[in-house]
PDB file of C-alpha atoms in Angstrom:
ATOM      1  CA  ALA N 204     -12.839 -10.446   4.304  1.00  0.00           C
ATOM      2  CA  GLN N 205     -10.058  -8.846   6.265  1.00  0.00           C
ATOM      3  CA  SER N 206     -10.176  -5.163   7.261  1.00  0.00           C
ATOM      4  CA  VAL N 207      -7.643  -2.746   8.765  1.00  0.00           C
ATOM      5  CA  SER N 208      -8.430   0.264  11.100  1.00  0.00           C
ATOM      6  CA  GLN N 209      -6.025   3.028  11.786  1.00  0.00           C
ATOM      7  CA  HIS N 210      -7.763   5.320  14.318  1.00  0.00           C
ATOM      8  CA  ASN N 211      -5.365   8.227  14.218  1.00  0.00           C
ATOM      9  CA  HIS N 212      -5.869  10.143  10.968  1.00  0.00           C
ATOM     10  CA  HIS N 213      -3.548  13.001  11.757  1.00  0.00           C
ATOM     11  CA  VAL N 214      -0.960  13.259  14.443  1.00  0.00           C
ATOM     12  CA  ILE N 215       1.215  16.290  15.257  1.00  0.00           C
ATOM     13  CA  LEU N 216       4.222  15.911  17.448  1.00  0.00           C
ATOM     14  CA  SER N 217       7.240  17.923  18.437  1.00  0.00           C
ATOM     15  CA  GLU N 218      10.714  16.552  17.638  1.00  0.00           C
ATOM     16  CA  ALA N 219      11.933  14.142  20.332  1.00  0.00           C
ATOM     17  CA  ALA N 220       8.413  13.155  21.380  1.00  0.00           C
ATOM     18  CA  SER N 221       7.426   9.522  21.481  1.00  0.00           C
ATOM     19  CA  LEU N 222       5.189   8.047  18.803  1.00  0.00           C
ATOM     20  CA  GLU N 223       2.579   5.371  18.893  1.00  0.00           C
ATOM     21  CA  LEU N 224       0.259   4.751  15.930  1.00  0.00           C
ATOM     22  CA  GLY N 225      -2.574   2.323  16.276  1.00  0.00           C
ATOM     23  CA  CYS N 226      -3.533  -0.476  13.889  1.00  0.00           C
ATOM     24  CA  ASN N 227      -6.227  -3.013  14.419  1.00  0.00           C
ATOM     25  CA  TYR N 228      -7.150  -5.773  11.907  1.00  0.00           C
ATOM     26  CA  SER N 229     -10.037  -8.141  11.605  1.00  0.00           C
ATOM     27  CA  TYR N 230      -9.190 -11.661  10.422  1.00  0.00           C
ATOM     28  CA  GLY N 231      -9.447 -14.829  12.305  1.00  0.00           C
ATOM     29  CA  GLY N 232      -6.630 -16.748  10.869  1.00  0.00           C
ATOM     30  CA  THR N 233      -2.841 -16.439  10.473  1.00  0.00           C
ATOM     31  CA  VAL N 234      -1.733 -13.089   9.262  1.00  0.00           C
ATOM     32  CA  ASN N 235       1.288 -11.259   7.951  1.00  0.00           C
ATOM     33  CA  LEU N 236       1.410  -7.662   9.108  1.00  0.00           C
ATOM     34  CA  PHE N 237       3.279  -4.715   7.586  1.00  0.00           C
ATOM     35  CA  TRP N 238       3.857  -1.039   8.193  1.00  0.00           C
ATOM     36  CA  TYR N 239       4.670   1.230   5.213  1.00  0.00           C
ATOM     37  CA  VAL N 240       5.745   4.799   5.057  1.00  0.00           C
ATOM     38  CA  GLN N 241       5.055   7.259   2.345  1.00  0.00           C
ATOM     39  CA  TYR N 242       7.144  10.448   2.272  1.00  0.00           C
ATOM     40  CA  PRO N 243       5.615  13.470   0.541  1.00  0.00           C
ATOM     41  CA  GLY N 244       5.462  12.898  -3.201  1.00  0.00           C
ATOM     42  CA  GLN N 245       6.948   9.457  -3.023  1.00  0.00           C
ATOM     43  CA  HIS N 246       5.643   5.828  -3.230  1.00  0.00           C
ATOM     44  CA  LEU N 247       5.226   3.501  -0.270  1.00  0.00           C
ATOM     45  CA  GLN N 248       8.270   1.871   1.296  1.00  0.00           C
ATOM     46  CA  LEU N 249       8.408  -0.911   3.862  1.00  0.00           C
ATOM     47  CA  LEU N 250       9.125   0.094   7.462  1.00  0.00           C
ATOM     48  CA  LEU N 251       8.809  -3.289   9.111  1.00  0.00           C
ATOM     49  CA  LYS N 252       6.969  -6.607   8.925  1.00  0.00           C
ATOM     50  CA  TYR N 253       5.744  -9.450  11.144  1.00  0.00           C
ATOM     51  CA  PHE N 254       5.358 -12.984   9.991  1.00  0.00           C
ATOM     52  CA  SER N 255       5.809 -15.167  13.069  1.00  0.00           C
ATOM     53  CA  GLY N 256       7.922 -15.574  16.123  1.00  0.00           C
ATOM     54  CA  ASP N 257       8.912 -12.628  18.380  1.00  0.00           C
ATOM     55  CA  PRO N 258       5.932 -10.288  18.484  1.00  0.00           C
ATOM     56  CA  LEU N 259       8.115  -7.271  18.854  1.00  0.00           C
ATOM     57  CA  VAL N 260       9.695  -6.451  15.452  1.00  0.00           C
ATOM     58  CA  LYS N 261      12.184  -3.757  14.661  1.00  0.00           C
ATOM     59  CA  GLY N 262      12.333  -1.938  11.437  1.00  0.00           C
ATOM     60  CA  ILE N 263      14.260   0.805   9.835  1.00  0.00           C
ATOM     61  CA  LYS N 264      14.907   4.271  11.228  1.00  0.00           C
ATOM     62  CA  GLY N 265      14.342   3.249  14.780  1.00  0.00           C
ATOM     63  CA  PHE N 266      10.741   2.171  14.336  1.00  0.00           C
ATOM     64  CA  GLU N 267       9.335  -0.904  16.014  1.00  0.00           C
ATOM     65  CA  ALA N 268       5.888  -2.579  16.289  1.00  0.00           C
ATOM     66  CA  GLU N 269       4.311  -5.111  18.578  1.00  0.00           C
ATOM     67  CA  PHE N 270       1.855  -7.772  17.489  1.00  0.00           C
ATOM     68  CA  ILE N 271      -0.693  -8.515  20.168  1.00  0.00           C
ATOM     69  CA  LYS N 272      -2.738 -11.428  18.807  1.00  0.00           C
ATOM     70  CA  SER N 273      -5.382 -11.229  21.561  1.00  0.00           C
ATOM     71  CA  LYS N 274      -6.164  -7.606  20.635  1.00  0.00           C
ATOM     72  CA  PHE N 275      -5.704  -8.052  16.810  1.00  0.00           C
ATOM     73  CA  SER N 276      -3.352  -5.106  17.040  1.00  0.00           C
ATOM     74  CA  PHE N 277      -0.018  -4.199  15.483  1.00  0.00           C
ATOM     75  CA  ASN N 278       0.843  -0.719  16.803  1.00  0.00           C
ATOM     76  CA  LEU N 279       3.894   1.241  15.501  1.00  0.00           C
ATOM     77  CA  ARG N 280       6.157   2.937  17.959  1.00  0.00           C
ATOM     78  CA  LYS N 281       9.251   5.167  17.923  1.00  0.00           C
ATOM     79  CA  PRO N 282      10.805   6.530  21.134  1.00  0.00           C
ATOM     80  CA  SER N 283      11.900   9.882  19.706  1.00  0.00           C
ATOM     81  CA  VAL N 284      10.604  11.303  16.386  1.00  0.00           C
ATOM     82  CA  GLN N 285      12.607  13.544  14.018  1.00  0.00           C
ATOM     83  CA  TRP N 286      11.413  16.186  11.610  1.00  0.00           C
ATOM     84  CA  SER N 287      12.395  13.712   8.831  1.00  0.00           C
ATOM     85  CA  ASP N 288       9.722  11.272  10.098  1.00  0.00           C
ATOM     86  CA  THR N 289       6.969  13.604   8.718  1.00  0.00           C
ATOM     87  CA  ALA N 290       5.165  11.217   6.331  1.00  0.00           C
ATOM     88  CA  GLU N 291       2.052   9.159   6.001  1.00  0.00           C
ATOM     89  CA  TYR N 292       2.063   5.656   7.592  1.00  0.00           C
ATOM     90  CA  PHE N 293       0.017   2.761   6.494  1.00  0.00           C
ATOM     91  CA  CYS N 294      -0.684  -0.557   8.208  1.00  0.00           C
ATOM     92  CA  ALA N 295      -1.475  -3.558   6.027  1.00  0.00           C
ATOM     93  CA  VAL N 296      -2.519  -7.175   6.527  1.00  0.00           C
ATOM     94  CA  LYS N 297      -1.999 -10.178   4.303  1.00  0.00           C
ATOM     95  CA  PRO N 298      -3.800 -13.372   5.406  1.00  0.00           C
ATOM     96  CA  GLY N 299      -1.388 -16.356   5.541  1.00  0.00           C
ATOM     97  CA  GLY N 300      -1.271 -18.243   2.315  1.00  0.00           C
ATOM     98  CA  TYR N 301      -3.307 -15.653   0.420  1.00  0.00           C
ATOM     99  CA  GLN N 302      -2.083 -12.832  -1.802  1.00  0.00           C
ATOM    100  CA  LYS N 303      -4.775 -10.210  -1.202  1.00  0.00           C
ATOM    101  CA  VAL N 304      -3.385  -7.349   0.879  1.00  0.00           C
ATOM    102  CA  THR N 305      -5.622  -4.805   2.636  1.00  0.00           C
ATOM    103  CA  PHE N 306      -4.431  -1.458   3.771  1.00  0.00           C
ATOM    104  CA  GLY N 307      -5.624   0.917   6.507  1.00  0.00           C
ATOM    105  CA  THR N 308      -6.680   4.535   5.620  1.00  0.00           C
ATOM    106  CA  GLY N 309      -3.246   5.844   6.795  1.00  0.00           C
ATOM    107  CA  THR N 310      -2.066   8.239   9.506  1.00  0.00           C
ATOM    108  CA  LYS N 311      -0.482  11.547   8.524  1.00  0.00           C
ATOM    109  CA  LEU N 312       2.375  12.373  10.946  1.00  0.00           C
ATOM    110  CA  GLN N 313       3.643  15.899  11.137  1.00  0.00           C
ATOM    111  CA  VAL N 314       6.705  16.522  13.265  1.00  0.00           C
ATOM    112  CA  ILE N 315       7.348  20.131  14.311  1.00  0.00           C
ATOM    113  CA  PRO N 316      11.018  21.142  14.701  1.00  0.00           C
TER     114      PRO N 316
ATOM    115  CA  ASN B 226      17.456  -3.554 -11.447  1.00  0.00           C
ATOM    116  CA  ALA B 227      14.588  -1.022 -11.890  1.00  0.00           C
ATOM    117  CA  GLY B 228      12.093  -2.675  -9.434  1.00  0.00           C
ATOM    118  CA  VAL B 229       8.536  -1.689 -10.401  1.00  0.00           C
ATOM    119  CA  THR B 230       7.972   0.799 -13.184  1.00  0.00           C
ATOM    120  CA  GLN B 231       4.842   2.535 -14.248  1.00  0.00           C
ATOM    121  CA  THR B 232       3.885   4.584 -17.270  1.00  0.00           C
ATOM    122  CA  PRO B 233       2.763   7.214 -17.702  1.00  0.00           C
ATOM    123  CA  LYS B 234       3.600   9.397 -14.673  1.00  0.00           C
ATOM    124  CA  PHE B 235       0.781  11.879 -15.351  1.00  0.00           C
ATOM    125  CA  GLN B 236      -2.374  11.779 -17.531  1.00  0.00           C
ATOM    126  CA  VAL B 237      -5.274  14.032 -18.099  1.00  0.00           C
ATOM    127  CA  LEU B 238      -8.404  12.498 -19.765  1.00  0.00           C
ATOM    128  CA  LYS B 239     -11.731  13.765 -20.706  1.00  0.00           C
ATOM    129  CA  THR B 240     -14.796  11.948 -19.534  1.00  0.00           C
ATOM    130  CA  GLY B 241     -15.510   8.956 -21.691  1.00  0.00           C
ATOM    131  CA  GLN B 242     -11.971   8.515 -22.964  1.00  0.00           C
ATOM    132  CA  SER B 243     -10.111   5.210 -22.484  1.00  0.00           C
ATOM    133  CA  MET B 244      -6.545   4.594 -21.415  1.00  0.00           C
ATOM    134  CA  THR B 245      -4.177   1.834 -20.254  1.00  0.00           C
ATOM    135  CA  LEU B 246      -1.822   2.162 -17.393  1.00  0.00           C
ATOM    136  CA  GLN B 247       1.281   0.000 -17.760  1.00  0.00           C
ATOM    137  CA  CYS B 248       3.248  -1.679 -15.057  1.00  0.00           C
ATOM    138  CA  ALA B 249       6.294  -3.920 -15.143  1.00  0.00           C
ATOM    139  CA  GLN B 250       8.450  -5.532 -12.521  1.00  0.00           C
ATOM    140  CA  ASP B 251      11.867  -7.156 -12.889  1.00  0.00           C
ATOM    141  CA  MET B 252      12.007  -8.972  -9.538  1.00  0.00           C
ATOM    142  CA  ASN B 253      10.494 -12.221 -10.809  1.00  0.00           C
ATOM    143  CA  HIS B 254       7.507 -11.855  -8.431  1.00  0.00           C
ATOM    144  CA  ASN B 255       4.463 -13.972  -8.800  1.00  0.00           C
ATOM    145  CA  SER B 256       1.898 -11.423  -7.493  1.00  0.00           C
ATOM    146  CA  MET B 257       1.039  -8.015  -8.820  1.00  0.00           C
ATOM    147  CA  TYR B 258      -1.484  -5.455  -7.697  1.00  0.00           C
ATOM    148  CA  TRP B 259      -3.184  -2.243  -8.712  1.00  0.00           C
ATOM    149  CA  TYR B 260      -4.233   0.288  -6.011  1.00  0.00           C
ATOM    150  CA  ARG B 261      -5.780   3.656  -6.055  1.00  0.00           C
ATOM    151  CA  GLN B 262      -4.931   6.290  -3.474  1.00  0.00           C
ATOM    152  CA  ASP B 263      -7.358   9.025  -2.587  1.00  0.00           C
ATOM    153  CA  PRO B 264      -7.068  11.514   0.284  1.00  0.00           C
ATOM    154  CA  GLY B 265      -8.400  10.069   3.535  1.00  0.00           C
ATOM    155  CA  MET B 266      -9.048   6.716   2.050  1.00  0.00           C
ATOM    156  CA  GLY B 267      -5.659   5.048   2.009  1.00  0.00           C
ATOM    157  CA  LEU B 268      -4.907   2.502  -0.634  1.00  0.00           C
ATOM    158  CA  ARG B 269      -7.786   0.643  -2.076  1.00  0.00           C
ATOM    159  CA  LEU B 270      -7.195  -2.540  -4.015  1.00  0.00           C
ATOM    160  CA  ILE B 271      -8.626  -2.481  -7.524  1.00  0.00           C
ATOM    161  CA  TYR B 272      -7.408  -5.845  -8.912  1.00  0.00           C
ATOM    162  CA  TYR B 273      -4.617  -8.211  -8.154  1.00  0.00           C
ATOM    163  CA  SER B 274      -2.977 -11.169  -9.873  1.00  0.00           C
ATOM    164  CA  ALA B 275      -1.680 -13.908  -7.546  1.00  0.00           C
ATOM    165  CA  SER B 276       0.208 -15.530 -10.360  1.00  0.00           C
ATOM    166  CA  GLU B 277       0.666 -15.336 -14.175  1.00  0.00           C
ATOM    167  CA  GLY B 278      -2.708 -16.168 -15.846  1.00  0.00           C
ATOM    168  CA  THR B 279      -4.919 -15.258 -12.949  1.00  0.00           C
ATOM    169  CA  THR B 280      -6.626 -12.053 -11.884  1.00  0.00           C
ATOM    170  CA  ASP B 281      -8.995 -11.322  -9.072  1.00  0.00           C
ATOM    171  CA  LYS B 282     -11.124  -8.367  -8.058  1.00  0.00           C
ATOM    172  CA  GLY B 283     -10.211  -6.220  -5.143  1.00  0.00           C
ATOM    173  CA  GLU B 284     -12.295  -3.727  -3.190  1.00  0.00           C
ATOM    174  CA  VAL B 285     -13.072  -1.284  -5.998  1.00  0.00           C
ATOM    175  CA  PRO B 286     -12.975  -2.940  -9.399  1.00  0.00           C
ATOM    176  CA  ASN B 287     -15.890  -1.258 -11.087  1.00  0.00           C
ATOM    177  CA  GLY B 288     -14.923   0.716 -14.131  1.00  0.00           C
ATOM    178  CA  TYR B 289     -11.528  -1.114 -14.553  1.00  0.00           C
ATOM    179  CA  ASN B 290     -10.096  -4.036 -16.337  1.00  0.00           C
ATOM    180  CA  VAL B 291      -6.727  -5.682 -16.031  1.00  0.00           C
ATOM    181  CA  SER B 292      -4.460  -7.941 -18.023  1.00  0.00           C
ATOM    182  CA  ARG B 293      -1.676  -9.991 -16.672  1.00  0.00           C
ATOM    183  CA  LEU B 294       0.224 -10.060 -19.959  1.00  0.00           C
ATOM    184  CA  ASN B 295       3.098 -12.201 -18.643  1.00  0.00           C
ATOM    185  CA  LYS B 296       4.937 -12.582 -15.361  1.00  0.00           C
ATOM    186  CA  ARG B 297       6.536  -9.152 -15.667  1.00  0.00           C
ATOM    187  CA  GLU B 298       3.586  -6.964 -16.787  1.00  0.00           C
ATOM    188  CA  PHE B 299       0.241  -6.153 -15.364  1.00  0.00           C
ATOM    189  CA  SER B 300      -1.842  -3.458 -17.053  1.00  0.00           C
ATOM    190  CA  LEU B 301      -4.893  -1.536 -15.797  1.00  0.00           C
ATOM    191  CA  ARG B 302      -7.397  -0.286 -18.360  1.00  0.00           C
ATOM    192  CA  LEU B 303     -10.140   2.412 -17.964  1.00  0.00           C
ATOM    193  CA  GLU B 304     -12.619   1.815 -20.786  1.00  0.00           C
ATOM    194  CA  SER B 305     -14.688   4.932 -20.262  1.00  0.00           C
ATOM    195  CA  ALA B 306     -13.082   7.289 -17.769  1.00  0.00           C
ATOM    196  CA  ALA B 307     -15.164   9.155 -15.150  1.00  0.00           C
ATOM    197  CA  PRO B 308     -14.280  12.058 -12.890  1.00  0.00           C
ATOM    198  CA  SER B 309     -14.609   9.615  -9.954  1.00  0.00           C
ATOM    199  CA  GLN B 310     -11.482   7.869 -11.243  1.00  0.00           C
ATOM    200  CA  THR B 311      -9.330  10.895 -10.725  1.00  0.00           C
ATOM    201  CA  SER B 312      -6.735   9.531  -8.378  1.00  0.00           C
ATOM    202  CA  VAL B 313      -3.143   8.375  -7.908  1.00  0.00           C
ATOM    203  CA  TYR B 314      -2.687   4.795  -9.128  1.00  0.00           C
ATOM    204  CA  PHE B 315       0.049   2.611  -7.725  1.00  0.00           C
ATOM    205  CA  CYS B 316       1.203  -0.753  -9.026  1.00  0.00           C
ATOM    206  CA  ALA B 317       2.940  -3.208  -6.708  1.00  0.00           C
ATOM    207  CA  SER B 318       4.448  -6.646  -6.806  1.00  0.00           C
ATOM    208  CA  GLY B 319       5.282  -9.245  -4.191  1.00  0.00           C
ATOM    209  CA  GLN B 320       6.286 -12.863  -3.654  1.00  0.00           C
ATOM    210  CA  GLY B 321       4.701 -15.216  -1.114  1.00  0.00           C
ATOM    211  CA  ASN B 322       4.221 -13.716   2.387  1.00  0.00           C
ATOM    212  CA  ASN B 323       6.780 -11.084   1.809  1.00  0.00           C
ATOM    213  CA  GLU B 324       6.241  -7.322   1.454  1.00  0.00           C
ATOM    214  CA  GLN B 325       5.057  -5.430  -1.535  1.00  0.00           C
ATOM    215  CA  PHE B 326       7.251  -3.301  -3.716  1.00  0.00           C
ATOM    216  CA  PHE B 327       5.560  -0.215  -5.217  1.00  0.00           C
ATOM    217  CA  GLY B 328       5.968   1.711  -8.437  1.00  0.00           C
ATOM    218  CA  PRO B 329       6.259   5.516  -8.495  1.00  0.00           C
ATOM    219  CA  GLY B 330       2.524   6.018  -9.237  1.00  0.00           C
ATOM    220  CA  THR B 331       0.466   7.586 -11.996  1.00  0.00           C
ATOM    221  CA  ARG B 332      -1.439  10.736 -11.337  1.00  0.00           C
ATOM    222  CA  LEU B 333      -4.705  10.620 -13.355  1.00  0.00           C
ATOM    223  CA  THR B 334      -7.101  13.488 -13.783  1.00  0.00           C
ATOM    224  CA  VAL B 335     -10.428  13.007 -15.485  1.00  0.00           C
ATOM    225  CA  LEU B 336     -12.112  16.182 -16.543  1.00  0.00           C
TER     226      LEU B 336
END
């Protein structure tokens, strides 16, 4: 069974600081990888996804993530965060050809103006 | 195009009561999912349905049952609610390898 680890549970940054959130998964085969964001009081929305090809994927609102197969990682980055990025971020993995999706425990990001 | 809808938005139950959470999607997706979200634990999969007519257990299925009524609808039933089932419940749908689309959630409190 696949699993997902997000090591940072709570991150506090000042506006304009750079962000990197870690995500590691365990699954030996082909995977589809996702980052979702949940703003306070709302449901999850997709930030970006990786299926195949270029391991550096760009998403909405200036976010990007890099898939490093050898490290089983899919870290989320943003060069300069804004107060409006305050939210909870979830990494998720879906093994190729299967429909079961596993989420990490989430990272709460607080951006201080 | 409403996406994924869930009813009710809020519910308070007493221990031992039963209830059904309803979910519907209008995106013609094959797969549907039920998650619960608890502080510090992320989203945990309760049950999912890869296609109409099939259902499979997720990580935390105990105390729950599901029905994939048709391609659009996927309901979650609590037969005898317990305080440990106090949570926010999210329904989601998806197609193939693509991302999931989530409903607005149901906040359930079991007293």
